[in-house]
XYZ file of C-alpha atoms in Angstrom:
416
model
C 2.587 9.199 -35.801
C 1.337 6.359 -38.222
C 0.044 3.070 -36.134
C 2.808 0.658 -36.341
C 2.362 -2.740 -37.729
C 3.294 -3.970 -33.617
C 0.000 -2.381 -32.655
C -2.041 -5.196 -32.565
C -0.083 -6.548 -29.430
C -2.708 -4.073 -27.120
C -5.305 -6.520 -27.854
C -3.392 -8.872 -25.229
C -4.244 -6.301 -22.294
C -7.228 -6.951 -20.510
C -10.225 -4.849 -18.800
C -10.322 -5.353 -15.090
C -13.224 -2.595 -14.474
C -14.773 -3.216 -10.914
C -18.598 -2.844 -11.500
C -20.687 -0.456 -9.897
C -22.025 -0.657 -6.928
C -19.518 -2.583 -5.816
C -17.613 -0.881 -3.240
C -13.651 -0.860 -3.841
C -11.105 -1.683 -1.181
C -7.438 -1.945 -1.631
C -5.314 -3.360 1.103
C -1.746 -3.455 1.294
C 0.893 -5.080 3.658
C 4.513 -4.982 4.194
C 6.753 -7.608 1.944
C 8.971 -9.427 4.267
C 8.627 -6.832 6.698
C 9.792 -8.927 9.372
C 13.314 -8.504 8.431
C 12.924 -4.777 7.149
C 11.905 -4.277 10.950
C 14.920 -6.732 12.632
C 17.282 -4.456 10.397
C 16.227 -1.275 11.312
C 16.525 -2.102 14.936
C 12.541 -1.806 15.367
C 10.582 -2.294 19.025
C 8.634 -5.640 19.378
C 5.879 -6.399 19.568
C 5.348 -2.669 18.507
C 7.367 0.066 17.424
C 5.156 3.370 18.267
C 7.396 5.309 15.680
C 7.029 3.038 12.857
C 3.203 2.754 13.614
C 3.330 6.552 13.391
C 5.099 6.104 10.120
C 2.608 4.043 8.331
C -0.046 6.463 9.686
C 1.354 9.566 8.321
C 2.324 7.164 4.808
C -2.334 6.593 5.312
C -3.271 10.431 5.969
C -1.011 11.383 2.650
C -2.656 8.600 0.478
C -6.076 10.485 1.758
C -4.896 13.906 1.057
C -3.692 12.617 -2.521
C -6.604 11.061 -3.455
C -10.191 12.227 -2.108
C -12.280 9.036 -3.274
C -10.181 7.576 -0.320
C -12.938 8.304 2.228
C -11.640 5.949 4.934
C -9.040 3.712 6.476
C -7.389 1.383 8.747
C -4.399 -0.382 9.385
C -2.224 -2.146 12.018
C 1.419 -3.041 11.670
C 2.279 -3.225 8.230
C -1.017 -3.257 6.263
C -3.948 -1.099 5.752
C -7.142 -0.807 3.901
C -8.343 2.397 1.218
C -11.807 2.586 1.082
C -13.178 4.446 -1.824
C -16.689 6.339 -1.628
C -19.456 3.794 -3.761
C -19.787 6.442 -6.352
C -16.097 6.492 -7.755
C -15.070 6.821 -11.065
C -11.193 6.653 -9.978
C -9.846 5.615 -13.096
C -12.628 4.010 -14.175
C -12.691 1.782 -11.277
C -9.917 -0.397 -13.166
C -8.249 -2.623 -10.714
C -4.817 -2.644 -11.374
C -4.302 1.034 -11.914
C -6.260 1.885 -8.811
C -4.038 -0.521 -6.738
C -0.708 -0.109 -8.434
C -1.182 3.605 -7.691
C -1.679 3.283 -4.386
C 1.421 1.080 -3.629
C 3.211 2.534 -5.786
C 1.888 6.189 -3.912
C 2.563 4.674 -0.152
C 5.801 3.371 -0.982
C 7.445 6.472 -2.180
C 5.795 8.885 0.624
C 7.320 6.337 3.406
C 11.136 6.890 2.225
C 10.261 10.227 1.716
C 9.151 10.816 5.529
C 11.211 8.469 7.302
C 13.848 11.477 8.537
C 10.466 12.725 10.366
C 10.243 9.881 12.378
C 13.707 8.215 12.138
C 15.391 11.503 12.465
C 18.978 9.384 13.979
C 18.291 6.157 11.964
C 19.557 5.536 8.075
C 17.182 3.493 5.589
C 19.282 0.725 4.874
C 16.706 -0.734 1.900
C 13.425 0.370 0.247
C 10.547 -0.952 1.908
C 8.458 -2.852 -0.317
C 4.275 -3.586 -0.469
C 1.693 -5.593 -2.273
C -1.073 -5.140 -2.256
C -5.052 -6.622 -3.433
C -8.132 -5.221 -4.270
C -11.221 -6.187 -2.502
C -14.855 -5.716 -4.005
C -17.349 -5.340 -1.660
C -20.786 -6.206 -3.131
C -22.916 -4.724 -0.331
C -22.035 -2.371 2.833
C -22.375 -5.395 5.004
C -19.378 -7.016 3.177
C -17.330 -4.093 4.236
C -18.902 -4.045 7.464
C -17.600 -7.977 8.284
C -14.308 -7.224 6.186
C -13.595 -4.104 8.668
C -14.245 -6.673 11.593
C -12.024 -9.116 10.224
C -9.478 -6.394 10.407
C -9.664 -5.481 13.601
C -10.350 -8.910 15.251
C -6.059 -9.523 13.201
C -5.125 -6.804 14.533
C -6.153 -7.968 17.997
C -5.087 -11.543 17.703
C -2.010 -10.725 16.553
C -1.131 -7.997 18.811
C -2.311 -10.181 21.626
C -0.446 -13.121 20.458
C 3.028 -11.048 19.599
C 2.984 -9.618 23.320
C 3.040 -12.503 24.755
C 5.369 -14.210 22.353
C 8.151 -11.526 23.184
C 7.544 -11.085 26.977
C 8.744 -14.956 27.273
C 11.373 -14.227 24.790
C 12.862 -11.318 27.463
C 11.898 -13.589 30.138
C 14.803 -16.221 28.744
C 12.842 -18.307 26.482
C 13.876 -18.965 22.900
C 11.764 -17.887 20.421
C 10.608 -21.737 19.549
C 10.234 -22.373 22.851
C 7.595 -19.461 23.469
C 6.073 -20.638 20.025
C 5.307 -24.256 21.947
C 4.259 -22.297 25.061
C 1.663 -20.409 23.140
C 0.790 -23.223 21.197
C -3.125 -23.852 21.473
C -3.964 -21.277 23.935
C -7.237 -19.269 23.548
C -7.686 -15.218 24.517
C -8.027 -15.686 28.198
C -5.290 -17.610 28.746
C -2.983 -15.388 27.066
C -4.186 -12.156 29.372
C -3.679 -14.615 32.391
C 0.217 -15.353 31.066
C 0.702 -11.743 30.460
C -0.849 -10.564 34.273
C 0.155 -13.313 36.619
C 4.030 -13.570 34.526
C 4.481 -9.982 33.836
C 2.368 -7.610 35.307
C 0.966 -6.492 32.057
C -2.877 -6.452 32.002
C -3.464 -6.133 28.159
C -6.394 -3.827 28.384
C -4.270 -1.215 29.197
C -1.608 -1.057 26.130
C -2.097 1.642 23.935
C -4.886 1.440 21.784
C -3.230 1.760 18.439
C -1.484 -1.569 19.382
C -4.706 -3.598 20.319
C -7.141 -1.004 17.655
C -5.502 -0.278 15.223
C -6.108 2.880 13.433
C -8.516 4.519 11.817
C -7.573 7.355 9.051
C -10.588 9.432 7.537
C -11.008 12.940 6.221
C -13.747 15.641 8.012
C -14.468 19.054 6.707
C -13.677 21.467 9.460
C -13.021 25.191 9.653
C -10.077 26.596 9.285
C -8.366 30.264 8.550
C -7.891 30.609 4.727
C -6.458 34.148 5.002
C -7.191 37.386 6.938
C -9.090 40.458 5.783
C -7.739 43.889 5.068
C -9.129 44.507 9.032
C -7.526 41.771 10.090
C -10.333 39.697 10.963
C -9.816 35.998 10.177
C -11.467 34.879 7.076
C -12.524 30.966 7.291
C -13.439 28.182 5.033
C -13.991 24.512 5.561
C -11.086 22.110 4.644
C -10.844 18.231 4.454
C -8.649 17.167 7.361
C -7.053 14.098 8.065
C -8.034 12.531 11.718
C -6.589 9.670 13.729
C -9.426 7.837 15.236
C -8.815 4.739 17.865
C -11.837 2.555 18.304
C -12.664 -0.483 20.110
C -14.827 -1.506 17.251
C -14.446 0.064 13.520
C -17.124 -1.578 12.471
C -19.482 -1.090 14.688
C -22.914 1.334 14.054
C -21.565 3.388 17.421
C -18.514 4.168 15.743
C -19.711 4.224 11.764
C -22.806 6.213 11.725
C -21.625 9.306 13.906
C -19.956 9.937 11.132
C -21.822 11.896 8.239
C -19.220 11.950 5.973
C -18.527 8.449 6.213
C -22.695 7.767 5.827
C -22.590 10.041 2.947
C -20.099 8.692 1.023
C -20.363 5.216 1.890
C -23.213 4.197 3.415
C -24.595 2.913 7.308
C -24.248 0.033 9.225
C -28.009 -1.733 9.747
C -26.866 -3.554 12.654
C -23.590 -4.714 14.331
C -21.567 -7.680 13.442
C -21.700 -11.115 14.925
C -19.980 -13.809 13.607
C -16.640 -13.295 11.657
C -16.235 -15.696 8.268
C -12.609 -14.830 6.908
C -13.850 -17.800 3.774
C -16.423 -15.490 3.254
C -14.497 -12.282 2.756
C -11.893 -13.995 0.725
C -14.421 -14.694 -2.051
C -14.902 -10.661 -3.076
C -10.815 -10.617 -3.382
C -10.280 -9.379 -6.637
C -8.121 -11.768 -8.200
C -6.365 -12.027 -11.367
C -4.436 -15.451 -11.717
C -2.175 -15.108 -14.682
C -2.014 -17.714 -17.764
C 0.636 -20.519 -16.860
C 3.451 -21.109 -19.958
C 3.016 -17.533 -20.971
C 5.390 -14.069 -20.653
C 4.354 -11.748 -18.100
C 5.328 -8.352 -18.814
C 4.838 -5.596 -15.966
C 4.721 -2.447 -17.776
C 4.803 0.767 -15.368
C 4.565 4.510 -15.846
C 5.055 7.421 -14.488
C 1.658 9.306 -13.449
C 1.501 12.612 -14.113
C 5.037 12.960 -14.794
C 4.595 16.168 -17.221
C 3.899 17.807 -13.947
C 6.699 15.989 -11.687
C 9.736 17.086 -14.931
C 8.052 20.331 -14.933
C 8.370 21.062 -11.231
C 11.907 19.529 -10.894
C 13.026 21.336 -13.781
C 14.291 18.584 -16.152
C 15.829 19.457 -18.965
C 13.798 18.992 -21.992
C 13.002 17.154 -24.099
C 15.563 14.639 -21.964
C 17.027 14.963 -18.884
C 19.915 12.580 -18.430
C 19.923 12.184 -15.009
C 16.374 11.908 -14.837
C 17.149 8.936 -16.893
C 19.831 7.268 -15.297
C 17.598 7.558 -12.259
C 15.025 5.556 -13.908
C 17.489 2.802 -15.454
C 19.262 2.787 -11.223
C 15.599 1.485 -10.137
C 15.418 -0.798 -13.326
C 18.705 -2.491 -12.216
C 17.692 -2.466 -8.492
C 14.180 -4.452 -9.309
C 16.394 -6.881 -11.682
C 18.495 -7.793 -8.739
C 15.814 -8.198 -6.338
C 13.105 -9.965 -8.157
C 14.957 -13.031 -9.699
C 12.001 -14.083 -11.781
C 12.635 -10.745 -13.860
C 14.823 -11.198 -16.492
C 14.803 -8.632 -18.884
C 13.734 -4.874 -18.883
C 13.407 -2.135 -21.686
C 12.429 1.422 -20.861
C 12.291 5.149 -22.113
C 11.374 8.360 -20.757
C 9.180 7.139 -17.558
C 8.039 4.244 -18.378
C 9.958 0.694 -17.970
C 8.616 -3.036 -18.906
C 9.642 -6.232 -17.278
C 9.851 -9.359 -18.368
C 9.360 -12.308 -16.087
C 10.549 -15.962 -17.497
C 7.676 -17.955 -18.871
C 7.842 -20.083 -16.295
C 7.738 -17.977 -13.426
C 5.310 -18.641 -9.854
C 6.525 -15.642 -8.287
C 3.003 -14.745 -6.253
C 1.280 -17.483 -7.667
C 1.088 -15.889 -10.973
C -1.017 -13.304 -8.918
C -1.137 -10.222 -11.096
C -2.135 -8.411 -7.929
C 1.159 -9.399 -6.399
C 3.421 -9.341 -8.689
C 2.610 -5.791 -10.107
C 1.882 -3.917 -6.625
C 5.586 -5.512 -5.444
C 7.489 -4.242 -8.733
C 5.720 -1.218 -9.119
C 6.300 -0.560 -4.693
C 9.910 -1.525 -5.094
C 10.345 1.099 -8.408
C 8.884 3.889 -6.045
C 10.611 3.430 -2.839
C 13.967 2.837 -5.026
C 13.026 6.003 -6.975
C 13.207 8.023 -3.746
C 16.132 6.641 -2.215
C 18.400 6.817 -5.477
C 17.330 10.533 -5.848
C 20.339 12.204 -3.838
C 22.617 9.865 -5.848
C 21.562 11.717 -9.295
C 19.870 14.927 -8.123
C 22.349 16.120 -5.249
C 21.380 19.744 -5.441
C 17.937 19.042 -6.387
C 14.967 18.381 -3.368
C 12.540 16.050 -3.991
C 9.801 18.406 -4.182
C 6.687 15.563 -3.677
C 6.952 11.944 -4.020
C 6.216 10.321 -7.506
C 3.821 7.636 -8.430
C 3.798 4.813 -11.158
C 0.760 2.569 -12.536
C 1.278 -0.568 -13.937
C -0.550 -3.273 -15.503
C 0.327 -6.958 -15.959
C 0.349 -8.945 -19.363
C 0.453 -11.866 -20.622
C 1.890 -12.958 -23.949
C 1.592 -16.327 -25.679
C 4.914 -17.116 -27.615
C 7.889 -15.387 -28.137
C 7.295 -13.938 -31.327
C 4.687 -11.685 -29.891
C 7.065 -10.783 -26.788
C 9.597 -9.628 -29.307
C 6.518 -7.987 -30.969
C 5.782 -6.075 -27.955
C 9.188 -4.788 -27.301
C 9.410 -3.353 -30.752
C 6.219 -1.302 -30.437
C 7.538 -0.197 -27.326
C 10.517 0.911 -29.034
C 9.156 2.111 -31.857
C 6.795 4.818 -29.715
């Protein structure tokens, strides 16, 4: 087909390549997850289950994508580390992150059953997500430690928090309790008011977790004699360590070495300021029209395998416009949508600070809240049909200057 005279309005989308050698990062965490975890009836401080969850949600992002070499998480975040020598979409930010969001958010609907077996979803769970560029290995090294020391302080913190709350306190009240006290104090409170000596919770509550892939052997078939034939595979493992960033824990590690790199020496001092400078950060252009465009990745594939008709599929469609209509309602800042085939663009009001203009923030929540709806709604349009694997979209944020080119931008759309 014959460029149309709307073209020109690609010229608005920007580059965001991360140079080489920088090493990519992308960390996600739960939007409003407090509430997502109050309405599905979740354990505090900790919920083993869910914590399970978001692991098995971290070993599938591995398996899907093998420049994921390693990761962690507590709670409701974790981190993707990519090996130094990826050429993942040509390192470009935005479609790196937005498929990994957009990848984790449809996988955890899809497994929830597995864990959840006698609980409903009552809402999609959404993420956002960041990219971090680490300029050397020691940046990763201290951004690692960071982590870890969260996921300690906040486990620590939590624990306490909801012993006094079963002990009779209000929650505000065990806020002003805790208010000012330092590590020690808070293992004292737990011991001497509740018998709890911290040490001795389960790891993955005071660790976190650690998600990486080894090559091990493993029985690819048997011979004609019966006698096992074996190859190495790349295997998820579930690691618990005291310190993830550590050279005890790192360098054992050959893949990890290999991919990534070592650890010179271990980590003193934690600067969070410091780490916050390599965020990869993309502050959008006040007074303009942001447009989140997203689309379906590898979707040739995903019609092909669910046997859509062709060249539409109806229901395939009215699937799509079900999660258009769902992100509408929840993000009020989006006011208008247009889509075809797998693809849908949203247009936030001009004067919209939803995430601080973040294009981070904005795209890895729309493009998260698209998935997980995606995989919820399916039953609704597909009844006879399983959801064979869980779908991914990649989106991109951009900015347009005046109407006119807006309207401009929506007509190419069309027009294609």
């Amino acid at each position: 087909m014959a460029n149309s005279k709307y073209e020109y309005v690609k010229s608005f989308e920007v580059n965001d390549e991360v140079m080489s050698p920088n090493l990519i990062v992308v960390r996600i965490n739960g939007c409003d997850f407090r509430r997502f975890s109050e309405v599905h009836e979740f354990e505090r401080p900790n919920d083993e289950t869910a914590l399970n969850l978001m692991n098995a949600c971290a070993i599938s992002v591995l398996e899907e994508y093998p420049d994921i070499v390693f990761s962690y998480g507590f709670s409701d975040e974790y981190s993707f580390v990519f090996k130094k020598t990826t050429k993942f979409y040509q390192r470009r930010a935005s479609k790196i992150l937005s498929l990994i969001v957009s990848f984790f958010s449809s996988i955890y609907p899809t497994k929830w059953k597995e864990f959840f077996p006698q609980k409903e979803m009552r809402y999609p769970p959404t993420f956002h997500g960041r990219v971090i560029c680490c300029a050397t290995i020691e940046v990763l090294q201290e951004y690692l430690s960071w982590r870890q020391n969260e996921c300690h302080t906040n486990n620590q913190y939590n624990t306490c928090l909801w012993k006094l709350v079963e002990s009779g306190k209000t929650e505000k009240e065990a806020q002003e309790i805790l208010k000012g006290t330092q590590k020690q104090e808070k293992n004292e409170l737990l011991f001497q008011q509740f018998g709890v000596n911290y040490k001795k919770l389960p790891e993955m509550f005071r660790q976190g977790s650690c998600v990486f892939m080894k090559q091990e052997e493993d029985i690819a078939k048997y011979s004609e004699n019966g006698t096992p034939v074996k190859r190495l595979r790349r295997k998820a493992r579930i690691v618990h360590s005291e310190n993830v960033a550590g050279r005890s824990f790192w360098n054992v590690h050959q893949n990890l070495l290999k991919d990534i790199g070592g650890f010179a020496e271990d980590n003193g001092k934690i600067n969070p300021d410091y780490i916050r400078s390599f965020l990869f950060e993309n502050k959008l252009m006040p007074s303009t029209w942001i447009v989140i465009r997203i689309d379906g990745c590898h979707f040739h594939r995903f019609c092909d395998v669910h046997a859509f008709e062709k060249p539409n599929d109806l229901q395939a469609l009215n699937l799509m416009n079900s999660c258009a209509m769902a992100v509408l309602k929840e993000f009020q800042d989006v006011m208008f949508s247009y889509g075809v085939s797998d693809e849908y663009s949203f247009v936030l009001k001009k004067d919209s600070e939803f995430f601080q203009r973040r294009a981070s923030g904005i795209v890895s929540a729309i493009v998260s809240f698209f998935s997980s709806m995606y995989v919820m709604n399916w039953k609704s349009f597909f009844p006879e049909k399983e959801l064979k694997y869980a779908p991914s979209f990649d989106g991109r944020a951009i900015c347009y200057p005046s109407s006119e080119i807006l309207r401009d931008y929506l007509s190419w759309r069309q027009v294609d």
